[in-house]
Short mmCIF file of C-alpha atoms in Angstrom, two decimals:
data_model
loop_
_atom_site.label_atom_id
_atom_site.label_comp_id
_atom_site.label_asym_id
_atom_site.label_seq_id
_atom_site.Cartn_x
_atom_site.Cartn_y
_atom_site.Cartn_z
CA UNK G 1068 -41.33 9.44 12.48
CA UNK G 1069 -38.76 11.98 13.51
CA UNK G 1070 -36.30 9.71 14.65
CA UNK G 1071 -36.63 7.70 10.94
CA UNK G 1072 -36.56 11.21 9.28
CA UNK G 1073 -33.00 11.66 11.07
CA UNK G 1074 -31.84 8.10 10.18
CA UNK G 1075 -32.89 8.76 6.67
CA UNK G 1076 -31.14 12.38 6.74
CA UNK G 1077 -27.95 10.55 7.84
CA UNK G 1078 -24.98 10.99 5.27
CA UNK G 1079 -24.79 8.21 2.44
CA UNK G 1080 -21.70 6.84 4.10
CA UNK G 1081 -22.82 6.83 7.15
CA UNK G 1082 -25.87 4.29 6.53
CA UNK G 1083 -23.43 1.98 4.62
CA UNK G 1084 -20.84 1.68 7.56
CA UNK G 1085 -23.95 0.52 9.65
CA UNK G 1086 -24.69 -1.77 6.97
CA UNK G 1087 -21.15 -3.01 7.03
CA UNK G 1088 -21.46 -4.14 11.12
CA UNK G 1089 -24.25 -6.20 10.00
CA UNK G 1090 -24.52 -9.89 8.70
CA UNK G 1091 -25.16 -9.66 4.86
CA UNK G 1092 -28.34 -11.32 4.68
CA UNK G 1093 -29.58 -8.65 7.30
CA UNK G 1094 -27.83 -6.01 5.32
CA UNK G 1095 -30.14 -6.71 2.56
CA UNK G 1096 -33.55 -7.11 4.52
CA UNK G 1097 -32.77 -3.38 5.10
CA UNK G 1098 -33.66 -2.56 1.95
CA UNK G 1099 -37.41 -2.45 2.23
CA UNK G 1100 -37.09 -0.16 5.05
CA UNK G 1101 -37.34 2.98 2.64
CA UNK G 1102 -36.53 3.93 -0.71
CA UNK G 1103 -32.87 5.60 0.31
CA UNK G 1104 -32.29 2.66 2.05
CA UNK G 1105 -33.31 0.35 -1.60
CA UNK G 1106 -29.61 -0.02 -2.78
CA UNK G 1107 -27.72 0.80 -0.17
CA UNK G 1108 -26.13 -2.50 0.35
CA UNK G 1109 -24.57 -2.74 -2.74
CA UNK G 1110 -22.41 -0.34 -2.18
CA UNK G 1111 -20.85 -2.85 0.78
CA UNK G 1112 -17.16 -3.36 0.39
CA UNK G 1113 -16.39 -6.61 2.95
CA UNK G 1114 -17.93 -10.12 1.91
CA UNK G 1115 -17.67 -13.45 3.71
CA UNK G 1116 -18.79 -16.41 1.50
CA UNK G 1117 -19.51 -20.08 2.06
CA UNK G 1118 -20.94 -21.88 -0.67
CA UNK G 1119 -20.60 -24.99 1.22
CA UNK G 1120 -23.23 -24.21 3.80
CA UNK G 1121 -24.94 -21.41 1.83
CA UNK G 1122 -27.33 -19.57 3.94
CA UNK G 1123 -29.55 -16.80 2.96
CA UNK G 1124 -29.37 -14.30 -0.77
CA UNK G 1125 -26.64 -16.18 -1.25
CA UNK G 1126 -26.76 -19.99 -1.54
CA UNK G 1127 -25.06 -21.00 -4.93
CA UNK G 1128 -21.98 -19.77 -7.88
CA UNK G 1129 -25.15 -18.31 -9.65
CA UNK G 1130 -26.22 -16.32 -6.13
CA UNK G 1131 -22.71 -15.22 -6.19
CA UNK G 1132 -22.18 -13.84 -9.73
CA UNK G 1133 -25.42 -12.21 -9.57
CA UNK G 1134 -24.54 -10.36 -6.37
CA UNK G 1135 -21.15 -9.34 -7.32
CA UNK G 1136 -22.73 -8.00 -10.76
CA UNK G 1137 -24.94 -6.02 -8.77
CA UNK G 1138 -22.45 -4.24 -6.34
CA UNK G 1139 -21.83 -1.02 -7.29
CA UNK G 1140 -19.03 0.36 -5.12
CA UNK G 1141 -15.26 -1.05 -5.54
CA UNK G 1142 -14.96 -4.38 -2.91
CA UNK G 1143 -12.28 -4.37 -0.54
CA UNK G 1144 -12.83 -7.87 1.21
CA UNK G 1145 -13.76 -10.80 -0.28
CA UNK G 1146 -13.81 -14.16 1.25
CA UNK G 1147 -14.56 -17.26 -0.47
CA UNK G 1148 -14.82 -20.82 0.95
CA UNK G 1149 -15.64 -23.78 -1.62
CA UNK G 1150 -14.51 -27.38 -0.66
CA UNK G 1151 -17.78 -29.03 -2.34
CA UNK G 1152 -18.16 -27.10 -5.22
CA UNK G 1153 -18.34 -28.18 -8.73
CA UNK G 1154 -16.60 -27.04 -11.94
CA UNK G 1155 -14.45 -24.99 -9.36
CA UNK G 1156 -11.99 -24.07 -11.97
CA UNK G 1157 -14.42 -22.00 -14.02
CA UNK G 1158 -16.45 -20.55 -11.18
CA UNK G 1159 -13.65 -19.43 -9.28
CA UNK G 1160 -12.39 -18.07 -12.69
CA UNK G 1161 -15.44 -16.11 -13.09
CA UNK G 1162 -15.19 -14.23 -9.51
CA UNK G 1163 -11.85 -13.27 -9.62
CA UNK G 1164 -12.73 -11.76 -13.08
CA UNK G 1165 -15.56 -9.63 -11.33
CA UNK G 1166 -14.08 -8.35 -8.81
CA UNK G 1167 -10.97 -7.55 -10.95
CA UNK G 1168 -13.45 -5.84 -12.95
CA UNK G 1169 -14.78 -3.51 -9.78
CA UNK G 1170 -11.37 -2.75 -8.41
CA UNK G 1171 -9.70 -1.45 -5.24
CA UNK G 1172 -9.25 -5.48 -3.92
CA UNK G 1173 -7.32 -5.24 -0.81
CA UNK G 1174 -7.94 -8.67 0.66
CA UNK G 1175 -8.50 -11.92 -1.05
CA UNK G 1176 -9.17 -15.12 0.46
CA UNK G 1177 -10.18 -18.18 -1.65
CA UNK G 1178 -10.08 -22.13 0.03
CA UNK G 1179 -11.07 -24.74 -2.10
CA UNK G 1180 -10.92 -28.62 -1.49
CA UNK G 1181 -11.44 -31.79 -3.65
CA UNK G 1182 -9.83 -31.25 -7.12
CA UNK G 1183 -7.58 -28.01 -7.64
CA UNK G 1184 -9.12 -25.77 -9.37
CA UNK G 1185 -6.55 -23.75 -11.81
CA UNK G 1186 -7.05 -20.10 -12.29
CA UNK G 1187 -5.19 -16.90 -13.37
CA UNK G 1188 -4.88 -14.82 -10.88
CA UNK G 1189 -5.30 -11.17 -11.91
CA UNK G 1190 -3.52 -8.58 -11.14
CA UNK G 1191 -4.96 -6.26 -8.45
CA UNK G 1192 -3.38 -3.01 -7.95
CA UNK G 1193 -4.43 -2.53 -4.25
CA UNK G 1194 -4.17 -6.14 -2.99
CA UNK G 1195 -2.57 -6.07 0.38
CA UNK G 1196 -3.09 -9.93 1.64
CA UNK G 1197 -3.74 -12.72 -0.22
CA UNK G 1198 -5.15 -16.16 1.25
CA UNK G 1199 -5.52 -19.51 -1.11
CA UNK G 1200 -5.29 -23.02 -0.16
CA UNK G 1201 -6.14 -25.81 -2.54
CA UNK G 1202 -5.66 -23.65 -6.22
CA UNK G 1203 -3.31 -24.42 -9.05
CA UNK G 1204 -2.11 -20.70 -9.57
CA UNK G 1205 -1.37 -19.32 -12.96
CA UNK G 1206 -0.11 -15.72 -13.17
CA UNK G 1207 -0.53 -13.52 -16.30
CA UNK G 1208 2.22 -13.20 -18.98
CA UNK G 1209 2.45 -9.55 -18.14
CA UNK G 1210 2.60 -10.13 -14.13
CA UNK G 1211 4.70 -7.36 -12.53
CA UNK G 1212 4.13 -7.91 -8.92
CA UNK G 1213 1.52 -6.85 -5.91
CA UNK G 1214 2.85 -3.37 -4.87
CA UNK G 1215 1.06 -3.02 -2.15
CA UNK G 1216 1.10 -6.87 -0.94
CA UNK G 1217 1.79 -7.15 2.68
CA UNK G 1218 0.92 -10.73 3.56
CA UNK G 1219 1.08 -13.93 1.51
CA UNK G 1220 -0.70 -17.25 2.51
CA UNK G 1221 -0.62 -20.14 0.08
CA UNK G 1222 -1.28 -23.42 1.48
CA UNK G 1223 -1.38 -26.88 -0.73
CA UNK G 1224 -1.25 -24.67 -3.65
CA UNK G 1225 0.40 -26.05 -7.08
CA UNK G 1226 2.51 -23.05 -8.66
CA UNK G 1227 5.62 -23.51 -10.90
CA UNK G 1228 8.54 -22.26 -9.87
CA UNK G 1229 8.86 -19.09 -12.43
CA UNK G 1230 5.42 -17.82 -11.05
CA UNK G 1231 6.66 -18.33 -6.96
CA UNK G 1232 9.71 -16.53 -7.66
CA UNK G 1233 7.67 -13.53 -9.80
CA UNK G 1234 5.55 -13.29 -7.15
CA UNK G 1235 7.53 -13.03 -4.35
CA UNK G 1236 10.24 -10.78 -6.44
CA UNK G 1237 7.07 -8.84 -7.54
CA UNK G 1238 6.27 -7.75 -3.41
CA UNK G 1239 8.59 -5.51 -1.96
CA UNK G 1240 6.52 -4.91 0.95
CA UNK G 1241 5.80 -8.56 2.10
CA UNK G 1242 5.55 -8.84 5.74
CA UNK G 1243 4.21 -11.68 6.13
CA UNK G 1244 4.80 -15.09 4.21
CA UNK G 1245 3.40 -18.42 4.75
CA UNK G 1246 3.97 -20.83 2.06
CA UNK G 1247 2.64 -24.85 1.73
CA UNK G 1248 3.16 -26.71 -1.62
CA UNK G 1249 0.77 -29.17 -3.05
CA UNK G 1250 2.93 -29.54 -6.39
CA UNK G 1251 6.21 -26.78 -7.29
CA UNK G 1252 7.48 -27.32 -10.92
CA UNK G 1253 9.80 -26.15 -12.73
CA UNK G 1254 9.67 -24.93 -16.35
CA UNK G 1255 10.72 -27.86 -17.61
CA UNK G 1256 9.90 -30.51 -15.42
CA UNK G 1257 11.51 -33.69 -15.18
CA UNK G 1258 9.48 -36.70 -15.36
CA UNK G 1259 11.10 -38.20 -11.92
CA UNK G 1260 11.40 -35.05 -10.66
CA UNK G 1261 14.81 -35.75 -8.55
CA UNK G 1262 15.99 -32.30 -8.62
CA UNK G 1263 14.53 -29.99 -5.95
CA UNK G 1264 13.19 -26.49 -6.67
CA UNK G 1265 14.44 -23.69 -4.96
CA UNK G 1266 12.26 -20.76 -3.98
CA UNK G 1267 14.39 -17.70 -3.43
CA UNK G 1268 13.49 -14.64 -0.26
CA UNK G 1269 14.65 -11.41 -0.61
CA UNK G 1270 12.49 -9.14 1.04
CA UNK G 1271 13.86 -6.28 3.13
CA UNK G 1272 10.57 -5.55 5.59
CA UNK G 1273 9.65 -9.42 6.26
CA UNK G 1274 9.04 -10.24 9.87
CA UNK G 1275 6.92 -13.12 9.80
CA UNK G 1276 8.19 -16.79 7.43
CA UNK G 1277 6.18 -19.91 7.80
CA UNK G 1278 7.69 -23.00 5.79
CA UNK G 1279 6.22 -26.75 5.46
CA UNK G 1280 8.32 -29.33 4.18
CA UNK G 1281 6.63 -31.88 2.84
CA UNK G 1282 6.87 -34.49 -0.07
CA UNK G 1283 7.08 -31.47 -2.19
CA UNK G 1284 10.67 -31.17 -2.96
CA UNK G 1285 11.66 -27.83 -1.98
CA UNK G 1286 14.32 -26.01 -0.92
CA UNK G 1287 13.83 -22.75 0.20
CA UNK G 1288 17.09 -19.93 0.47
CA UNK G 1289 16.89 -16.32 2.49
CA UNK G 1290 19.02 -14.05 0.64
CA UNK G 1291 17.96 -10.81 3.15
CA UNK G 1292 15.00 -10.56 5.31
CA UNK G 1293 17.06 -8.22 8.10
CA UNK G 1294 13.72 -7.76 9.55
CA UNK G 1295 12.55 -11.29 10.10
CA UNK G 1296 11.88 -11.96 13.86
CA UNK G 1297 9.88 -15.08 13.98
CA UNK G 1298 9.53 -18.15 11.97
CA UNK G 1299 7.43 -21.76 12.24
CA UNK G 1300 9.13 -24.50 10.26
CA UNK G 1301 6.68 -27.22 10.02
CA UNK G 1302 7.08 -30.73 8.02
CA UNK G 1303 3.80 -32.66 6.76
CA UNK G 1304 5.61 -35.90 6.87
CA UNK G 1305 2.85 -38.54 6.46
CA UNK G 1306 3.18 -41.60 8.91
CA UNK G 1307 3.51 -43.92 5.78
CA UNK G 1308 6.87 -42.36 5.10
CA UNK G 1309 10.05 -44.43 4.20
CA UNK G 1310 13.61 -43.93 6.18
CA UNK G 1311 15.01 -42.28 2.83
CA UNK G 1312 12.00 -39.66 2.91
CA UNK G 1313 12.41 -38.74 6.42
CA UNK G 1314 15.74 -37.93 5.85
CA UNK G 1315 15.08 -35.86 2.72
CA UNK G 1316 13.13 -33.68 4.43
CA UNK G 1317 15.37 -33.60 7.25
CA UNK G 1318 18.51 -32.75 5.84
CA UNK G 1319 16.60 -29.83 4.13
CA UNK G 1320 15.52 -28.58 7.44
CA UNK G 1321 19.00 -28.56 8.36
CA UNK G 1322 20.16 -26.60 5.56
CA UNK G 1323 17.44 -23.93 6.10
CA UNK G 1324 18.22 -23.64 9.20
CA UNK G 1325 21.74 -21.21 8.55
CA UNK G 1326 19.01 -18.70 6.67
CA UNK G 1327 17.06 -18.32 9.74
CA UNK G 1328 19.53 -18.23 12.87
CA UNK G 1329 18.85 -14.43 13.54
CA UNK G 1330 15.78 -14.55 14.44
CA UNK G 1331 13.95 -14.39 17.93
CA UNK G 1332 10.95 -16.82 17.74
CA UNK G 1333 11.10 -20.03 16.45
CA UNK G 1334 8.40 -22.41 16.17
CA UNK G 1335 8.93 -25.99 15.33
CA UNK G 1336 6.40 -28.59 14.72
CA UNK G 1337 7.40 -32.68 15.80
CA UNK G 1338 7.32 -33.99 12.63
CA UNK G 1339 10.39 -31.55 11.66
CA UNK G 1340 12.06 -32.59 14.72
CA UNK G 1341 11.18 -36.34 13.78
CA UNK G 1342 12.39 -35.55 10.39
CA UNK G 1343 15.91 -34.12 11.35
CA UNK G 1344 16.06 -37.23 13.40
CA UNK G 1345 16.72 -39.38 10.84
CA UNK G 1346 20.21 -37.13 9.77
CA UNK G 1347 23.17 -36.93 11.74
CA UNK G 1348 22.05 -33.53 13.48
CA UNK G 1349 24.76 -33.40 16.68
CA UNK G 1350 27.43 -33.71 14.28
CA UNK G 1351 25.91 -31.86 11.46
CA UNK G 1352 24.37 -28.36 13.05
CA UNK G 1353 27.06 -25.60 12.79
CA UNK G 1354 24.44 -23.08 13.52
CA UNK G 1355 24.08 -20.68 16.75
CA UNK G 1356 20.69 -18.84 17.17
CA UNK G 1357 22.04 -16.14 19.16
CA UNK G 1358 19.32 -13.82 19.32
CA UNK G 1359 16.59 -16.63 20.09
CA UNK G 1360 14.37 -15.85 22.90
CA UNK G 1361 11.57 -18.01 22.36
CA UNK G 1362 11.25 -21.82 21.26
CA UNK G 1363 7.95 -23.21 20.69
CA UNK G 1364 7.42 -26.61 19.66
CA UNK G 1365 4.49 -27.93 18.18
CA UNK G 1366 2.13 -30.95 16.82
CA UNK G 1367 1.42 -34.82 18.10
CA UNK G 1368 3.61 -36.49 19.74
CA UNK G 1369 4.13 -39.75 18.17
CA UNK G 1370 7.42 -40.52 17.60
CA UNK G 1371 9.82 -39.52 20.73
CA UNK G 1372 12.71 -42.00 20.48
CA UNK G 1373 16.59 -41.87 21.75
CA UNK G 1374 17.53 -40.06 18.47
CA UNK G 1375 14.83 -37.27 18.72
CA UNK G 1376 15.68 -37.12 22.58
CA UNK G 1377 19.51 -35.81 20.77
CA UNK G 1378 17.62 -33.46 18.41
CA UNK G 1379 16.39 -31.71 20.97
CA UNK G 1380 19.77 -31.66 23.36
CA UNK G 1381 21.08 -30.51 20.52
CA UNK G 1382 18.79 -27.77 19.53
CA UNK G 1383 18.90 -26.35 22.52
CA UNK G 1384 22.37 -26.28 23.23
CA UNK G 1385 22.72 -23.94 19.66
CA UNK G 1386 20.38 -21.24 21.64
CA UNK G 1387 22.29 -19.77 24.66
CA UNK G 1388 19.89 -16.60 25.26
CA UNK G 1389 16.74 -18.69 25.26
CA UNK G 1390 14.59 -17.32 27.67
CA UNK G 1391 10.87 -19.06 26.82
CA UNK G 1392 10.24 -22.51 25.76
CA UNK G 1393 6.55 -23.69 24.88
CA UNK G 1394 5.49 -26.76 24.16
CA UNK G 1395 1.67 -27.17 22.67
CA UNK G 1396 0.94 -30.81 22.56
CA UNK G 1397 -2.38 -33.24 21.33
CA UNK G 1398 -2.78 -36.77 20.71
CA UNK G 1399 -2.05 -37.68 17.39
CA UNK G 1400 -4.88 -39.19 15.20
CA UNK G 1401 -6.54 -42.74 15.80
CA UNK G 1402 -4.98 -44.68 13.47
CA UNK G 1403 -1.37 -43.89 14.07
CA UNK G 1404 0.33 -46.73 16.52
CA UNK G 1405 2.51 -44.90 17.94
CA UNK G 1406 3.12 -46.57 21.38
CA UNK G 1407 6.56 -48.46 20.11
CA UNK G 1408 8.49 -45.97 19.32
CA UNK G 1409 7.64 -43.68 22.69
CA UNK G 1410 10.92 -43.28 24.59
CA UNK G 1411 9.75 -42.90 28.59
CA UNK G 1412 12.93 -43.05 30.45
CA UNK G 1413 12.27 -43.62 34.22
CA UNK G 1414 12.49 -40.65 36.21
CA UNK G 1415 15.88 -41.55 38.13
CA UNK G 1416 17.00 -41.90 34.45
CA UNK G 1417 17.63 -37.67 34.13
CA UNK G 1418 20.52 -36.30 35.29
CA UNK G 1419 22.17 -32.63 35.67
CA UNK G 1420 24.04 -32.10 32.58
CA UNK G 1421 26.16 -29.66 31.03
CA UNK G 1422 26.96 -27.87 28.10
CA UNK G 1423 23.28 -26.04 28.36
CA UNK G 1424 24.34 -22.34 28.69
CA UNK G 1425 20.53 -20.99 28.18
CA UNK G 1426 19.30 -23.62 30.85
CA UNK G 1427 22.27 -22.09 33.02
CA UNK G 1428 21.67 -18.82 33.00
CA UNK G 1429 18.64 -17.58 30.93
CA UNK G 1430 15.62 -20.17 30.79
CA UNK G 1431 12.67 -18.47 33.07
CA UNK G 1432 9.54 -19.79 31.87
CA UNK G 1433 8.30 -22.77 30.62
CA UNK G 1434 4.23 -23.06 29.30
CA UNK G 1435 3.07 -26.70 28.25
CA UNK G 1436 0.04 -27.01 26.31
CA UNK G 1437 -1.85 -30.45 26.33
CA UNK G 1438 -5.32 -31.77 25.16
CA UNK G 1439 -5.06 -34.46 28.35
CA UNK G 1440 -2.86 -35.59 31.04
CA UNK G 1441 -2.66 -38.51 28.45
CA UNK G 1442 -0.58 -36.67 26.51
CA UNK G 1443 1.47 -35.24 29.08
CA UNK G 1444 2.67 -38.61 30.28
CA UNK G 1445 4.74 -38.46 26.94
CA UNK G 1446 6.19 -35.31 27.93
CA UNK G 1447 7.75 -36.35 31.25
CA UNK G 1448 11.01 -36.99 30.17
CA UNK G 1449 11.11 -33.12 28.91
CA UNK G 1450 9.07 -31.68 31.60
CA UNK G 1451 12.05 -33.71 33.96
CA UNK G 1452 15.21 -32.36 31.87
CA UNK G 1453 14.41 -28.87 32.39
CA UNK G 1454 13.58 -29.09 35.67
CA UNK G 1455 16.88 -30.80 36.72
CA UNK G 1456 19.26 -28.11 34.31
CA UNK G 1457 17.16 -24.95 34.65
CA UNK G 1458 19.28 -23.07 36.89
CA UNK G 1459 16.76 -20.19 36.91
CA UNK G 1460 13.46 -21.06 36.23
CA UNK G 1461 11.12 -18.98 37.77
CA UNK G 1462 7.27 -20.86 36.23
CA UNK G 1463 6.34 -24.03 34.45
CA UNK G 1464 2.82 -23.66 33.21
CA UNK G 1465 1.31 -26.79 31.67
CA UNK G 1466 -2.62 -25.91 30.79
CA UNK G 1467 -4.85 -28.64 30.15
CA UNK G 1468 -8.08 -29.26 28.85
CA UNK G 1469 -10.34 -31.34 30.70
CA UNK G 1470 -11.89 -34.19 29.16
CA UNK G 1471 -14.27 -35.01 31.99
CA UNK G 1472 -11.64 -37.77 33.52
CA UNK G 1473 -10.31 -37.14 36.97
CA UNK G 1474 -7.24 -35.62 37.62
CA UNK G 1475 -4.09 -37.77 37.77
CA UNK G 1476 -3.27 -36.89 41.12
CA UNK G 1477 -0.44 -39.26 41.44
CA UNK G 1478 1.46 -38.22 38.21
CA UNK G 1479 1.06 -34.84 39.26
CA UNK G 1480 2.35 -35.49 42.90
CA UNK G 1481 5.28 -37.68 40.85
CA UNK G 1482 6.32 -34.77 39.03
CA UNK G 1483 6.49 -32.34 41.56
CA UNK G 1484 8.40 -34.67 43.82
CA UNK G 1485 11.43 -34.35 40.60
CA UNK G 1486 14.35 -32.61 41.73
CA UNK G 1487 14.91 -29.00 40.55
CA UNK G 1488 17.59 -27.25 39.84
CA UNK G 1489 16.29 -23.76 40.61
CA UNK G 1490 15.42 -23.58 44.21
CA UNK G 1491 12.22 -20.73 42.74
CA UNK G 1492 10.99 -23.26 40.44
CA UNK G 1493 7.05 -23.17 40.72
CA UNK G 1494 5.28 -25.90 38.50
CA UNK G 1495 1.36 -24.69 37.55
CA UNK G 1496 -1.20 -26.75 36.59
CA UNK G 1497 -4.24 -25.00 34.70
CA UNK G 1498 -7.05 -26.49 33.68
CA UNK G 1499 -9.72 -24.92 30.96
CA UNK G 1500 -11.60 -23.08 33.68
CA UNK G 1501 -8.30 -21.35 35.09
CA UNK G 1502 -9.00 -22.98 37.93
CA UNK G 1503 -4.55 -23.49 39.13
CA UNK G 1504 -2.86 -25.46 41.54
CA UNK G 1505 0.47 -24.30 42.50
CA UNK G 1506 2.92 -27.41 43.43
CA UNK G 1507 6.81 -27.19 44.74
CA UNK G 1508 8.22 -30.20 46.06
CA UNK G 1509 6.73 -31.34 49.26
CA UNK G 1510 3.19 -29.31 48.35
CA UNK G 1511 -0.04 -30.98 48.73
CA UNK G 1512 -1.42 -31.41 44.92
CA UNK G 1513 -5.16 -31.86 44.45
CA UNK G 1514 -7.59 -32.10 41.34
CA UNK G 1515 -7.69 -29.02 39.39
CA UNK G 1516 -11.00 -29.98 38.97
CA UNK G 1517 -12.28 -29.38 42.80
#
């Protein structure tokens, strides 16, 4: 009994934090443990919803607007995820409305799936990072900005292009912005909708920009971010795509690409790559990312042809202080026949070339991610570039995650048999247990997997 009488004599505060490192169906089970412990967990500030897979108190919108009804303490986190749910516009409507009502809101998250619901999205005055994927966003007439916003993440949202622009003008503090488009409208939209909208970035502390092209027409502009250090360009070009659309979304790329050419990370998925294949890139890029130090490229790899084999040349040769390139690589999905349009040159094929002034004097290490040894088969013909120009590579790491097949001991033994250009060059093969097998030319290479 003592050691409950010292529990119970614990500050008010004090019993909610350990509250708060508990799951919220156990946070209310505490409640019948004594009367000061009755209505302690409303006064909770961080909630993690799925009303997909409901589980415990809460298991439906009506569970929800109960319990946020309840809570008597201002909510600081509040997580909501929804896919399955119906009448999504109104019941998503209805929480943002309560916890507008209890104040201090610093993060929001809210995914929904299936049709878009469209809300009005209050205005909190402490939100610091907003989350929503799948919402048709409506901001109110009076809308002057998140003050305190920090990080923005809208993903296959539909938005028009006066409300984008508000608020991202609205957020002088943005760090952080990753932005996806479902539908982007103007005003006055026109019916074919030819003309692309533009969405405009002026924010002096941004560090971190994540773009997706997509068949959203959209063309975004950097007016000052002197802060921005790293951004992922990504394209969610669907397989069914014609020549014309490719190219659209290509020569966009291209024209972003000016805005961003001080940073020092890029990130680039294959589908932009496959994208700005379709446009004249070599004679096209005027741009020289001269502070790049990283290049990671990213996605499935299923379209590597002759043109794309130039996109990359070319890339490359615009970043002459690249020091790390990564390459994170899975199959791409099932139905996608991919296998014509694979360009495997044969290994006597690559040659020393010039005109690579990173490869010459900065390039050190090189990490390759792949699902399977599959995949890395399609990779050859980059794994065998860099190792015949890389005048100072020091590592090549290519991880892999092992699918229960054997090793490919003879691709492995092929690969480390290629000709390097640095004399230090170590090639490392990792497999998901970190179990590594060092291999230089003339080294015996054995399964990773024992």
């Amino acid at each position: 009994m003592a050691g409950a009488d010292r529990i119970s004599a614990l500050p008010e505060e004090t019993k909610v934090f350990i509250l708060s490192l508990l799951s919220f169906t156990d946070a209310v089970r505490t409640s019948v443990l004594s009367r000061s412990w009755r209505y302690l967990w409303t006064f909770l500030q961080h909630f993690n919803f799925d009303l997909d897979f409901g589980e415990g108190p809460v298991c439906s919108t009506e569970d929800l607007g109960r319990l946020l009804s309840s809570l008597r303490g201002p909510i600081f986190h509040f997580s909501l995820q929804c896919f399955l749910l119906a009448h999504q516009s109104s019941c998503v409507q209805h929480f943002l409305d309560l916890l507008f009502q209890k104040d201090g809101l610093g993060n929001l998250c809210v995914h929904c799936g299936g049709t878009v619901p469209q809300v009005l999205l209050p205005s909190f005055r402490l939100l610091k990072d907003l989350d929503l994927q799948w919402i048709d966003i409506i901001l109110p007439d009076d809308f002057a900005g998140f003050e305190q916003l920090t990080s923005l993440k809208l993903h296959s949202v539909c938005i028009s292009q006066t409300d984008m622009q508000s608020l991202i003008d609205g957020s002088k503090k943005l760090m952080s912005i990753e932005l996806s488009f479902e539908r982007l409208f103007t005003s006055q939209e026109d019916a074919a909708g030819e003309q692309p909208c533009s969405v405009i970035i002026n924010c002096p502390l941004l560090k971190y920009l994540r773009f997706d092209f997509g068949e959203v027409k959209v063309e975004p502009q950097i007016i000052s971010a002197p802060c921005l250090e790293n951004v992922y360009v990504s394209a969610s070009a669907d397989y069914d795509f014609t020549r014309e659309e490719f190219a659209r979304v290509g020569a966009a790329a291209l024209k972003f690409m000016p805005d961003i050419a001080h940073v020092w990370h890029l990130s680039l998925n294959f589908e932009v790559l496959m994208c700005l294949s379709k446009v004249d890139v070599p004679r096209t890029l005027r741009v020289h990312f001269r502070q790049l130090q990283c290049l990671k490229l990213i996605g499935p790899m299923y379209y590597v042809d002759e043109r794309m084999f130039q996109v990359l040349h070319c890339l490359i040769r615009s970043m002459p202080f690249l020091e790390n390139l990564e390459l994170q690589c899975h199959e791409p999905p099932e139905y996608v026949d991919y296998a014509h349009n694979l360009h495997r040159r044969p290994l006597n094929e690559y040659k020393k070339e010039d005109g690579y002034l990173c490869l010459d004097q900065t390039v050190r290490r090189v990490a390759i991610s792949v699902e399977n040894l599959r995949v890395l088969k399609d990779l050859m013909w980059m794994i065998n570039f860099i190792l015949l120009n890389a005048n100072f590579l020091e590592v090549m790491k290519i991880t892999y995650y092992n699918d229960e097949s054997k090793v490919e001991s003879r691709m492995l033994k092929e690969l480390c048999a290629v000709e390097k250009a640095s004399t230090d060059a170590r090639v490392v093969f990792v497999n998901m247990d970190d179990v590594s097998v060092m291999a230089n030319e003339g080294d015996e290479v054995e399964s990773a997997n024992g």
